[in-house]
XYZ file of C-alpha atoms in Angstrom:
670
model
C 134.254 -2.899 60.635
C 136.561 -2.023 57.778
C 136.713 -5.600 56.693
C 132.979 -6.024 56.810
C 132.425 -3.123 54.512
C 135.528 -3.814 52.448
C 137.311 -0.502 52.731
C 140.792 0.040 53.953
C 140.968 3.777 54.729
C 139.203 7.044 54.994
C 139.617 8.057 51.396
C 137.211 5.376 50.072
C 134.202 7.197 51.484
C 135.576 10.602 52.463
C 138.370 11.578 50.097
C 139.578 14.383 52.309
C 136.283 16.372 52.006
C 132.899 16.853 53.647
C 129.901 14.681 53.023
C 127.729 17.751 52.661
C 128.719 20.574 50.361
C 128.382 23.054 53.216
C 131.102 22.524 55.867
C 128.825 23.925 58.532
C 126.636 20.814 58.201
C 129.355 18.433 59.478
C 127.925 18.586 62.957
C 124.882 16.647 61.882
C 124.580 13.029 63.100
C 124.707 10.616 60.173
C 122.794 7.377 60.473
C 122.338 4.595 57.927
C 120.086 2.480 60.092
C 119.566 1.135 63.574
C 122.758 -0.945 63.669
C 125.036 0.769 61.108
C 127.328 3.642 61.982
C 129.628 5.578 59.733
C 132.962 6.684 60.997
C 133.629 10.398 60.513
C 137.112 11.758 61.187
C 137.255 14.572 63.678
C 137.028 18.038 62.193
C 137.693 21.496 63.479
C 134.720 22.690 65.436
C 132.682 25.427 63.806
C 132.690 28.808 65.481
C 128.961 29.129 64.842
C 126.971 27.515 67.603
C 123.496 28.088 66.153
C 121.899 25.081 64.405
C 122.079 24.985 60.603
C 119.548 23.568 58.239
C 119.874 22.116 54.801
C 118.902 24.796 52.241
C 119.988 26.205 48.933
C 122.962 28.513 49.055
C 121.750 32.141 49.048
C 123.039 34.494 46.391
C 125.368 36.927 48.048
C 125.100 40.659 47.347
C 127.943 42.212 45.336
C 130.647 43.353 47.662
C 130.513 47.031 46.613
C 126.910 47.316 47.741
C 128.016 46.471 51.265
C 129.995 49.703 51.425
C 128.344 52.533 53.322
C 127.344 55.699 51.514
C 130.389 57.581 52.781
C 132.727 55.113 51.095
C 130.777 55.119 47.831
C 130.814 58.897 47.931
C 134.628 58.826 48.093
C 134.705 56.430 45.153
C 132.302 58.446 43.014
C 134.006 61.757 43.562
C 137.134 60.290 42.015
C 135.292 59.698 38.735
C 136.320 62.694 36.648
C 134.816 61.603 33.327
C 131.245 62.501 32.439
C 130.534 59.147 30.791
C 131.757 57.216 33.829
C 129.584 59.269 36.162
C 126.528 58.853 33.935
C 127.120 55.117 33.708
C 127.300 54.817 37.495
C 124.129 56.913 37.842
C 122.303 54.312 35.790
C 123.079 51.487 38.196
C 120.552 52.253 40.916
C 118.620 55.026 42.538
C 121.010 54.987 45.486
C 124.031 55.578 43.253
C 122.201 58.284 41.329
C 121.324 60.182 44.490
C 124.874 59.878 45.797
C 126.325 61.204 42.554
C 123.884 64.109 42.563
C 125.191 65.157 45.993
C 128.729 65.742 44.722
C 129.613 69.343 44.064
C 131.966 70.256 41.289
C 134.717 71.405 43.655
C 134.503 68.059 45.467
C 135.452 66.042 42.371
C 139.068 64.911 42.711
C 141.626 65.207 39.972
C 144.801 63.235 39.542
C 146.833 65.550 41.742
C 144.640 66.355 44.710
C 142.371 64.494 47.057
C 139.919 66.745 48.811
C 138.288 65.793 52.108
C 134.547 65.365 52.391
C 132.972 68.379 54.029
C 130.361 67.992 56.781
C 127.581 69.344 54.602
C 128.382 66.720 52.005
C 127.998 63.997 54.623
C 124.578 65.315 55.512
C 123.706 65.277 51.843
C 124.774 61.663 51.658
C 122.462 60.799 54.502
C 119.534 62.521 52.811
C 120.363 60.851 49.528
C 120.286 57.496 51.258
C 116.923 58.361 52.773
C 115.543 59.361 49.402
C 116.560 55.987 47.994
C 114.225 54.115 50.315
C 111.525 51.924 48.793
C 108.641 53.744 47.220
C 105.012 53.377 48.211
C 104.519 50.391 45.992
C 107.523 48.636 47.530
C 110.974 47.835 46.241
C 113.768 49.945 44.890
C 113.924 51.219 41.383
C 115.888 48.616 39.524
C 118.973 49.381 37.531
C 117.195 49.162 34.207
C 114.513 51.564 35.338
C 117.016 54.129 36.528
C 119.157 53.758 33.462
C 116.149 54.237 31.216
C 115.153 57.337 33.130
C 118.642 58.799 32.832
C 118.894 58.095 29.144
C 115.432 59.312 28.182
C 116.187 62.909 29.156
C 116.127 64.842 25.879
C 117.599 68.297 26.263
C 116.974 71.226 23.969
C 119.421 73.941 23.034
C 118.080 77.393 23.850
C 118.421 80.411 21.580
C 121.299 81.595 23.741
C 123.147 78.300 23.217
C 122.327 76.874 26.665
C 120.928 73.445 27.425
C 117.285 73.743 28.476
C 114.732 71.363 29.965
C 111.035 71.650 30.823
C 109.399 69.170 33.215
C 105.624 69.061 33.571
C 103.241 67.136 35.807
C 104.314 63.605 36.702
C 107.685 64.045 35.017
C 108.751 66.536 37.679
C 110.468 64.337 40.286
C 113.610 64.422 42.390
C 114.995 61.396 40.554
C 114.593 63.063 37.178
C 116.227 66.285 38.346
C 119.097 64.297 39.831
C 119.520 62.433 36.537
C 119.598 65.734 34.644
C 122.152 67.187 37.051
C 124.478 64.186 36.767
C 123.986 63.695 33.029
C 124.691 67.310 32.071
C 127.463 67.965 34.575
C 130.277 67.048 32.173
C 129.073 69.608 29.596
C 128.529 72.518 31.946
C 125.066 71.643 33.219
C 121.709 73.110 32.360
C 121.361 76.736 31.393
C 117.567 76.894 31.574
C 115.157 74.828 33.697
C 111.361 75.077 33.802
C 109.287 73.024 36.250
C 105.516 73.124 35.913
C 103.699 71.266 38.605
C 100.144 69.980 38.623
C 97.787 67.996 40.818
C 99.649 64.830 39.774
C 103.078 66.148 40.832
C 104.098 64.215 43.947
C 107.780 63.306 43.786
C 109.442 66.722 43.690
C 110.932 68.285 46.806
C 113.749 70.630 47.743
C 116.215 67.759 47.221
C 115.646 67.995 43.456
C 116.726 71.645 43.429
C 119.693 70.718 45.615
C 120.832 68.263 42.941
C 120.484 70.942 40.283
C 122.456 73.446 42.339
C 125.344 70.967 42.704
C 125.386 69.650 39.144
C 124.394 72.771 37.212
C 126.366 75.753 38.546
C 125.944 77.525 35.198
C 122.134 77.651 35.502
C 120.895 80.995 34.199
C 117.101 80.677 34.051
C 114.824 78.955 36.571
C 111.020 78.826 36.394
C 108.938 77.083 39.064
C 105.167 77.017 38.637
C 102.460 75.594 40.863
C 104.653 73.667 43.305
C 103.791 73.949 46.982
C 106.438 71.328 47.849
C 109.285 73.671 46.890
C 110.245 76.067 49.668
C 113.040 78.219 50.997
C 115.443 75.292 51.383
C 115.435 74.656 47.637
C 115.971 78.316 46.790
C 118.793 78.518 49.334
C 120.551 75.684 47.518
C 120.079 77.444 44.177
C 121.411 80.678 45.664
C 124.495 78.930 47.043
C 125.281 76.886 43.943
C 124.036 78.873 40.936
C 125.636 82.297 41.193
C 125.185 82.955 37.457
C 121.381 82.948 37.694
C 119.873 85.697 35.530
C 116.147 84.972 35.442
C 113.848 83.705 38.202
C 110.147 82.957 37.758
C 108.077 81.870 40.787
C 104.369 81.236 40.278
C 101.989 79.725 42.858
C 104.846 78.716 45.179
C 103.122 79.095 48.539
C 105.996 77.589 50.550
C 108.518 80.186 49.377
C 108.971 83.145 51.720
C 111.167 86.225 51.888
C 113.973 84.045 53.255
C 114.422 82.150 49.997
C 114.148 85.198 47.766
C 116.541 87.162 49.997
C 119.149 84.440 49.506
C 118.735 84.667 45.732
C 119.084 88.454 45.803
C 122.243 88.336 47.950
C 124.031 85.533 46.089
C 122.995 86.070 42.457
C 124.264 89.509 41.415
C 123.685 88.797 37.721
C 119.921 88.628 38.203
C 118.202 90.445 35.331
C 114.543 89.376 35.476
C 112.305 88.424 38.419
C 108.676 87.322 38.226
C 106.666 86.676 41.394
C 103.066 85.576 40.913
C 100.572 84.349 43.504
C 103.251 83.696 46.132
C 101.322 84.385 49.315
C 104.321 84.428 51.656
C 106.618 86.801 49.764
C 106.514 90.374 51.031
C 108.274 93.722 51.107
C 111.704 92.710 52.442
C 112.639 90.596 49.453
C 111.735 93.385 46.999
C 113.836 95.876 48.947
C 116.817 93.526 48.850
C 116.381 92.904 45.127
C 116.644 96.627 44.535
C 119.771 96.975 46.690
C 121.727 93.821 45.791
C 120.956 93.250 42.089
C 122.651 95.988 40.032
C 121.709 94.353 36.713
C 117.986 94.005 37.399
C 116.000 95.034 34.314
C 112.563 93.399 34.525
C 110.251 92.988 37.533
C 106.791 91.418 37.581
C 104.796 91.195 40.817
C 101.276 89.794 40.623
C 98.736 88.872 43.281
C 101.088 88.845 46.267
C 99.007 90.032 49.255
C 102.022 90.781 51.489
C 103.560 93.199 48.985
C 102.698 96.823 49.731
C 103.967 100.353 49.308
C 107.114 99.689 51.325
C 108.274 96.928 49.007
C 107.543 98.808 45.781
C 109.024 102.056 47.128
C 112.133 100.261 48.384
C 112.621 98.514 45.049
C 112.381 101.604 42.854
C 114.174 104.000 45.164
C 117.231 101.707 44.845
C 116.901 100.268 41.343
C 114.786 102.835 39.518
C 117.777 103.912 37.476
C 118.304 100.379 36.044
C 114.871 98.690 35.901
C 113.349 99.113 32.444
C 110.286 96.844 32.428
C 107.713 96.597 35.249
C 104.351 94.877 35.662
C 102.323 95.360 38.839
C 99.026 93.500 39.096
C 96.462 92.965 41.854
C 98.592 94.446 44.652
C 97.645 96.294 47.816
C 99.503 99.458 46.866
C 98.338 103.060 46.915
C 99.201 106.427 45.368
C 102.541 106.357 47.232
C 103.930 103.562 45.046
C 103.003 105.343 41.824
C 104.559 108.555 43.123
C 107.844 106.733 43.800
C 107.748 105.134 40.342
C 107.151 108.517 38.733
C 110.058 110.072 40.603
C 112.720 107.317 40.503
C 111.813 105.371 37.348
C 114.320 107.163 35.159
C 115.203 104.013 33.164
C 111.613 102.793 32.740
C 110.558 101.981 29.174
C 107.629 99.564 29.698
C 105.065 99.867 32.499
C 101.905 97.800 33.076
C 99.495 98.638 35.925
C 96.666 96.115 36.259
C 93.922 95.779 38.842
C 95.261 98.388 41.304
C 92.036 99.134 43.134
C 93.564 101.342 45.842
C 95.199 103.816 43.461
C 93.207 107.031 42.988
C 93.230 109.856 40.479
C 95.941 111.640 42.423
C 98.302 108.688 42.126
C 98.289 108.705 38.325
C 98.616 112.493 38.227
C 101.583 112.496 40.628
C 103.260 109.629 38.761
C 103.072 111.478 35.462
C 104.051 114.804 36.980
C 107.153 113.439 38.708
C 109.240 113.975 35.546
C 110.974 110.637 36.089
C 109.320 108.739 33.223
C 111.052 110.564 30.416
C 112.088 107.297 28.728
C 108.715 105.547 29.026
C 107.683 104.115 25.650
C 104.864 101.670 26.447
C 102.114 102.038 29.064
C 99.289 99.602 29.843
C 96.547 100.474 32.346
C 93.870 97.840 32.972
C 90.993 97.863 35.463
C 92.298 100.844 37.405
C 89.314 102.934 38.449
C 91.541 105.831 39.494
C 92.749 106.822 36.043
C 90.736 109.778 34.738
C 90.910 112.568 32.172
C 93.180 114.600 34.441
C 95.624 111.755 34.954
C 95.587 110.829 31.257
C 96.409 114.381 30.233
C 99.261 114.450 32.776
C 100.628 111.213 31.314
C 100.700 112.783 27.858
C 102.677 115.761 29.160
C 104.992 113.918 31.553
C 105.964 111.092 29.175
C 107.265 112.832 26.034
C 108.622 109.608 24.461
C 105.479 107.522 24.942
C 104.894 105.505 21.754
C 102.203 103.053 22.812
C 99.357 103.175 25.326
C 96.638 100.648 26.106
C 93.625 101.497 28.267
C 91.310 98.652 29.306
C 88.212 98.981 31.466
C 88.915 102.568 32.549
C 85.397 103.909 33.253
C 86.415 107.509 34.028
C 88.215 108.216 30.751
C 86.078 110.279 28.345
C 86.444 112.102 25.029
C 87.887 115.220 26.675
C 90.708 113.355 28.340
C 91.449 111.360 25.197
C 91.677 114.477 23.002
C 93.831 116.299 25.579
C 96.124 113.300 25.756
C 96.415 113.176 21.950
C 97.408 116.845 21.866
C 100.165 116.478 24.469
C 101.532 113.044 23.490
C 103.543 114.117 20.490
C 105.327 110.754 20.025
C 102.242 108.519 20.202
C 102.221 105.787 17.535
C 99.751 103.206 18.859
C 96.519 103.639 20.844
C 94.347 100.794 22.100
C 91.026 101.294 23.891
C 89.025 98.380 25.276
C 85.764 98.586 27.232
C 86.098 102.347 27.710
C 82.404 103.097 27.394
C 82.614 106.897 27.757
C 84.550 107.140 24.496
C 82.376 108.167 21.533
C 82.883 108.943 17.859
C 83.855 112.509 18.719
C 86.782 111.278 20.788
C 87.940 108.917 18.031
C 87.837 111.580 15.334
C 89.441 114.046 17.749
C 92.429 111.686 17.932
C 92.825 111.840 14.156
C 92.856 115.639 14.245
C 95.284 116.030 17.171
C 97.643 113.052 17.034
C 100.529 115.101 15.698
C 100.965 113.119 12.498
C 102.680 110.102 14.144
C 99.789 107.795 15.036
C 100.170 104.549 13.093
C 97.749 102.133 14.790
C 94.337 102.540 16.443
C 92.357 99.711 18.058
C 88.852 99.923 19.558
C 87.261 96.888 21.198
C 83.940 96.554 23.045
C 83.471 100.326 23.396
C 79.700 100.593 23.728
C 79.701 104.407 23.770
C 80.561 104.622 20.080
C 77.416 105.391 18.103
C 76.861 106.051 14.427
C 76.777 109.785 13.629
C 76.404 111.736 10.385
C 78.897 114.534 10.780
C 81.406 115.754 8.208
C 84.797 116.614 9.674
C 86.944 119.244 7.946
C 89.705 118.144 5.608
C 92.276 119.499 8.080
C 91.479 116.526 10.298
C 93.064 114.037 7.886
C 95.399 111.500 9.518
C 97.849 110.398 6.860
C 100.058 108.521 9.316
C 97.453 105.927 10.353
C 98.196 102.562 8.742
C 96.381 100.046 10.960
C 92.760 100.227 12.154
C 91.044 97.652 14.367
C 87.401 97.949 15.417
C 86.006 94.858 17.169
C 82.568 94.299 18.663
C 81.520 97.953 18.754
C 77.838 97.555 17.837
C 77.217 101.289 17.385
C 79.891 101.657 14.736
C 77.950 101.772 11.450
C 78.205 102.659 7.786
C 78.398 106.444 8.252
C 81.243 106.198 10.751
C 83.131 103.731 8.586
C 82.863 105.904 5.497
C 84.077 108.903 7.515
C 87.104 106.979 8.813
C 87.954 106.009 5.238
C 88.014 109.682 4.183
C 90.055 110.793 7.198
C 92.626 107.976 6.956
C 93.525 107.410 3.299
C 96.770 105.469 3.936
C 95.336 102.480 5.758
C 96.931 99.137 4.836
C 95.730 96.829 7.633
C 92.051 96.800 8.534
C 90.213 94.582 11.018
C 86.452 95.116 11.256
C 85.196 92.100 13.177
C 81.834 91.565 14.795
C 80.289 94.697 13.222
C 76.923 93.349 12.229
C 75.638 96.790 11.237
C 78.182 97.184 8.443
C 76.919 96.679 4.883
C 78.324 97.356 1.454
C 76.949 100.919 1.502
C 79.494 101.801 4.182
C 82.320 99.413 3.315
C 82.516 100.221 -0.398
C 83.322 103.948 0.179
C 85.798 102.922 2.853
C 87.599 100.539 0.494
C 87.562 103.048 -2.348
C 89.132 105.751 -0.135
C 92.275 103.725 0.558
C 95.152 105.093 -1.494
C 98.084 103.061 -0.160
C 96.623 99.647 -1.003
C 95.161 97.232 1.533
C 97.475 94.407 2.637
C 95.433 92.718 5.381
C 91.625 92.758 5.594
C 89.670 91.012 8.350
C 85.881 91.161 8.004
C 84.992 88.229 10.259
C 81.539 88.439 11.783
C 80.274 91.090 9.367
C 77.329 88.916 8.441
C 75.636 91.316 6.019
C 78.437 91.642 3.468
C 77.940 90.352 -0.073
C 80.049 89.250 -3.035
C 80.118 92.823 -4.343
C 82.356 93.900 -1.445
C 84.863 91.086 -2.044
C 84.902 91.762 -5.784
C 85.643 95.450 -5.141
C 88.425 94.673 -2.687
C 89.990 92.195 -5.129
C 89.769 94.623 -8.030
C 91.161 97.690 -6.226
C 93.697 96.025 -3.933
C 94.439 92.656 -5.529
C 98.007 93.681 -6.280
C 98.773 94.294 -2.561
C 96.326 92.068 -0.658
C 98.034 89.262 1.310
C 95.482 88.246 3.969
C 91.683 88.087 3.629
C 89.408 86.859 6.427
C 85.713 86.368 5.609
C 84.773 84.107 8.512
C 81.040 84.093 9.209
C 80.103 86.149 6.144
C 77.200 83.915 5.223
C 76.297 85.702 1.980
C 79.730 85.162 0.437
C 79.474 82.632 -2.412
C 81.578 81.197 -5.217
C 81.437 84.530 -7.070
C 83.786 86.015 -4.482
C 86.287 83.202 -5.038
C 86.189 83.763 -8.782
C 87.084 87.431 -8.202
C 89.863 86.496 -5.766
C 91.312 83.934 -8.175
C 91.255 86.477 -11.004
C 92.577 89.633 -9.303
C 94.598 88.670 -6.208
C 98.232 87.884 -6.997
C 99.904 88.049 -3.587
C 97.237 86.413 -1.416
C 98.751 83.815 0.933
C 96.075 83.470 3.654
C 92.337 83.041 3.052
C 89.666 82.267 5.650
C 86.280 81.177 4.272
C 84.883 79.618 7.441
C 81.078 79.324 7.538
C 80.666 80.910 4.116
C 78.297 79.723 1.390
C 80.962 78.418 -1.001
C 80.831 75.119 -2.914
C 83.140 72.875 -4.935
C 82.902 75.318 -7.843
C 84.573 78.030 -5.779
C 87.391 75.663 -4.785
C 87.819 74.797 -8.471
C 88.187 78.502 -9.281
C 90.934 78.879 -6.686
C 92.719 75.733 -7.908
C 92.637 77.029 -11.475
C 94.523 80.224 -10.554
C 98.092 79.088 -11.161
C 99.505 82.422 -10.029
C 97.898 82.015 -6.597
C 100.208 80.613 -3.911
C 97.999 80.140 -0.868
C 99.776 79.048 2.286
C 96.839 78.925 4.710
C 93.253 78.063 3.764
C 90.387 77.645 6.224
C 87.112 75.997 5.169
C 85.684 75.391 8.635
C 81.938 74.820 8.567
C 81.634 74.954 4.765
C 79.093 72.161 4.530
C 78.600 72.546 0.755
C 82.195 71.534 0.005
C 82.359 67.789 -0.795
C 84.842 65.061 -1.671
C 85.057 66.436 -5.195
C 87.250 69.211 -3.860
C 89.845 66.775 -2.510
C 91.852 66.449 -5.791
C 91.642 70.224 -6.214
C 92.999 70.796 -2.723
C 95.838 68.383 -3.511
C 96.793 70.551 -6.499
C 96.688 73.687 -4.324
C 98.537 72.006 -1.486
C 101.971 72.254 -3.073
C 102.432 75.641 -1.399
C 100.084 75.284 1.594
C 101.318 74.801 5.146
C 97.905 74.871 6.845
C 94.455 73.562 5.860
C 91.419 73.642 8.155
C 88.574 71.257 7.262
C 86.858 71.077 10.637
C 83.066 70.649 10.558
C 83.044 70.187 6.776
C 80.322 67.577 6.802
C 80.492 67.023 3.044
C 84.098 65.813 3.159
C 84.472 62.160 4.163
C 87.210 60.633 6.264
C 88.572 58.844 3.171
C 89.056 62.180 1.433
C 90.799 63.555 4.505
C 93.108 60.523 4.557
C 93.915 61.155 0.899
C 94.833 64.754 1.665
C 96.958 63.756 4.634
C 98.854 61.241 2.515
C 99.410 63.615 -0.374
C 100.048 66.865 1.492
C 102.710 65.624 3.890
C 104.122 69.141 4.330
C 100.773 70.672 5.292
C 99.137 70.669 8.740
C 95.533 69.510 8.251
C 92.807 69.980 10.848
C 89.692 67.855 10.387
């Protein structure tokens, strides 16, 4: 046969190699026809007995990916450099999750090689499970992971710590793992805020586990509206972040006493705790916080149905000598809790009691009479039907250092209680009353006469019991200390009352009279003329009956001190007021002319006052201002940082674009 085909040896057809590029295909029968055979030298038989088919050679996976997670874990924990670890985290989701499972004490140095603990192996298994394909199918590719790692922009907090806030869809386990790995080489995060929403799906306890391992220096943690975070996540934080100082839990229904107990036992540096709408947190955790956290200063508990008298009493009986700021809202507590606070709250400086429906008159009286609130400086009582004249008078006597008090929606407080409180509260500097409808003019003027000469600020809002009266108080009732007066939406407060306040309080510098539709120039002019110290801030928004004469008088008498003037909704204010402001006001930096009757001529008057350096100007709803004012606003805009042109129908979009282009340092609303 060799002579027929003219070849002399094997090398002419088979030069020592296989006919097919794949050696496994040598078992195939080769045929060139019905009568032609090709001699094939015998080869070593393949170990594989299954039939093979001709196909393209498959691309083999890189060899390192064949390694199990335990082996990769041993490799990664020998990476001591932060850049190397971050680079490996950007390869794939699997590598990222493995790196996030490594604790700081598990990272090997050049001298030691630490064994992998059993808990680390379990973490590896969970990391591998978390790296499974997502719902849409497929793993996150290396570019996607790398982009996610690199896009994390961290902020530096006031205290010098790295901080990060994740909201909505951005709150995922992968992102938290990337943050933990990426910040590990520089000490980790110092502050982390996670705000969930209806779109938050990818965040579980594993994300907090990654933070606990990569960020042992975490000092502030806030978790809002996340039902997927439970005790397991808090246990990891408690075990890994012993420097935690501030914890904020809001709408975390899966967190129970177990998680908060772990935080209290393992984080002795805890300073501030906020628990809001956590339905499964109860008394035991509050008791433990009081016993195990010697540095606790601030406690806020809101709308937690399982918290009762036992929890509050246990907290303050143990930590009342260190806690300084407390807010209790919408809790099922009774007079017992207030009695404990009044007896043990020796360090208390700020106290807010809101929506405590089960606390009666006796509770407030006992709290104030306990002689434990000697350092209390600020007190806020809102929607507590139990506070009455008797309790208010006891608060004035039992809290000698009280500087500020705010009473909202307290229906039992009347003029008698208010006057008695003013007599006994010798250190009172600020009083705020809102929706206290039993308070009348007599109570307000009684405060002026009995405040002890220290009251600096008085605010009345939505007090329907205040009615206009024509009564002349003696000159001995003068209140020279009052500097700030706020009266909002008290429809009965009229011209006679306003003129009387002006005579009794001659040193007012900040005045807010908003929503007083009964005020006219006959009451406001005497009030303005009575001010001897010089008005600095005047807010007359909603006083719809004021005219240009009032503005001209204010500008003439107080133009050398006036800095802020708000005339929003004063429909009778015209360009004449702006002429007076431009002529007499030298220090004015904020002017609100919303919904006033001004035109381009008034804007021209303001632009012509070269001494005027306005920073904020509001022209909302000034429909008579047109495009002609645009060049004038450009001239004024050299000092402005804020310009409001919303609902100015006479100003076109082209004029707004001109202003935006010219006033690049000014925020423009249109």
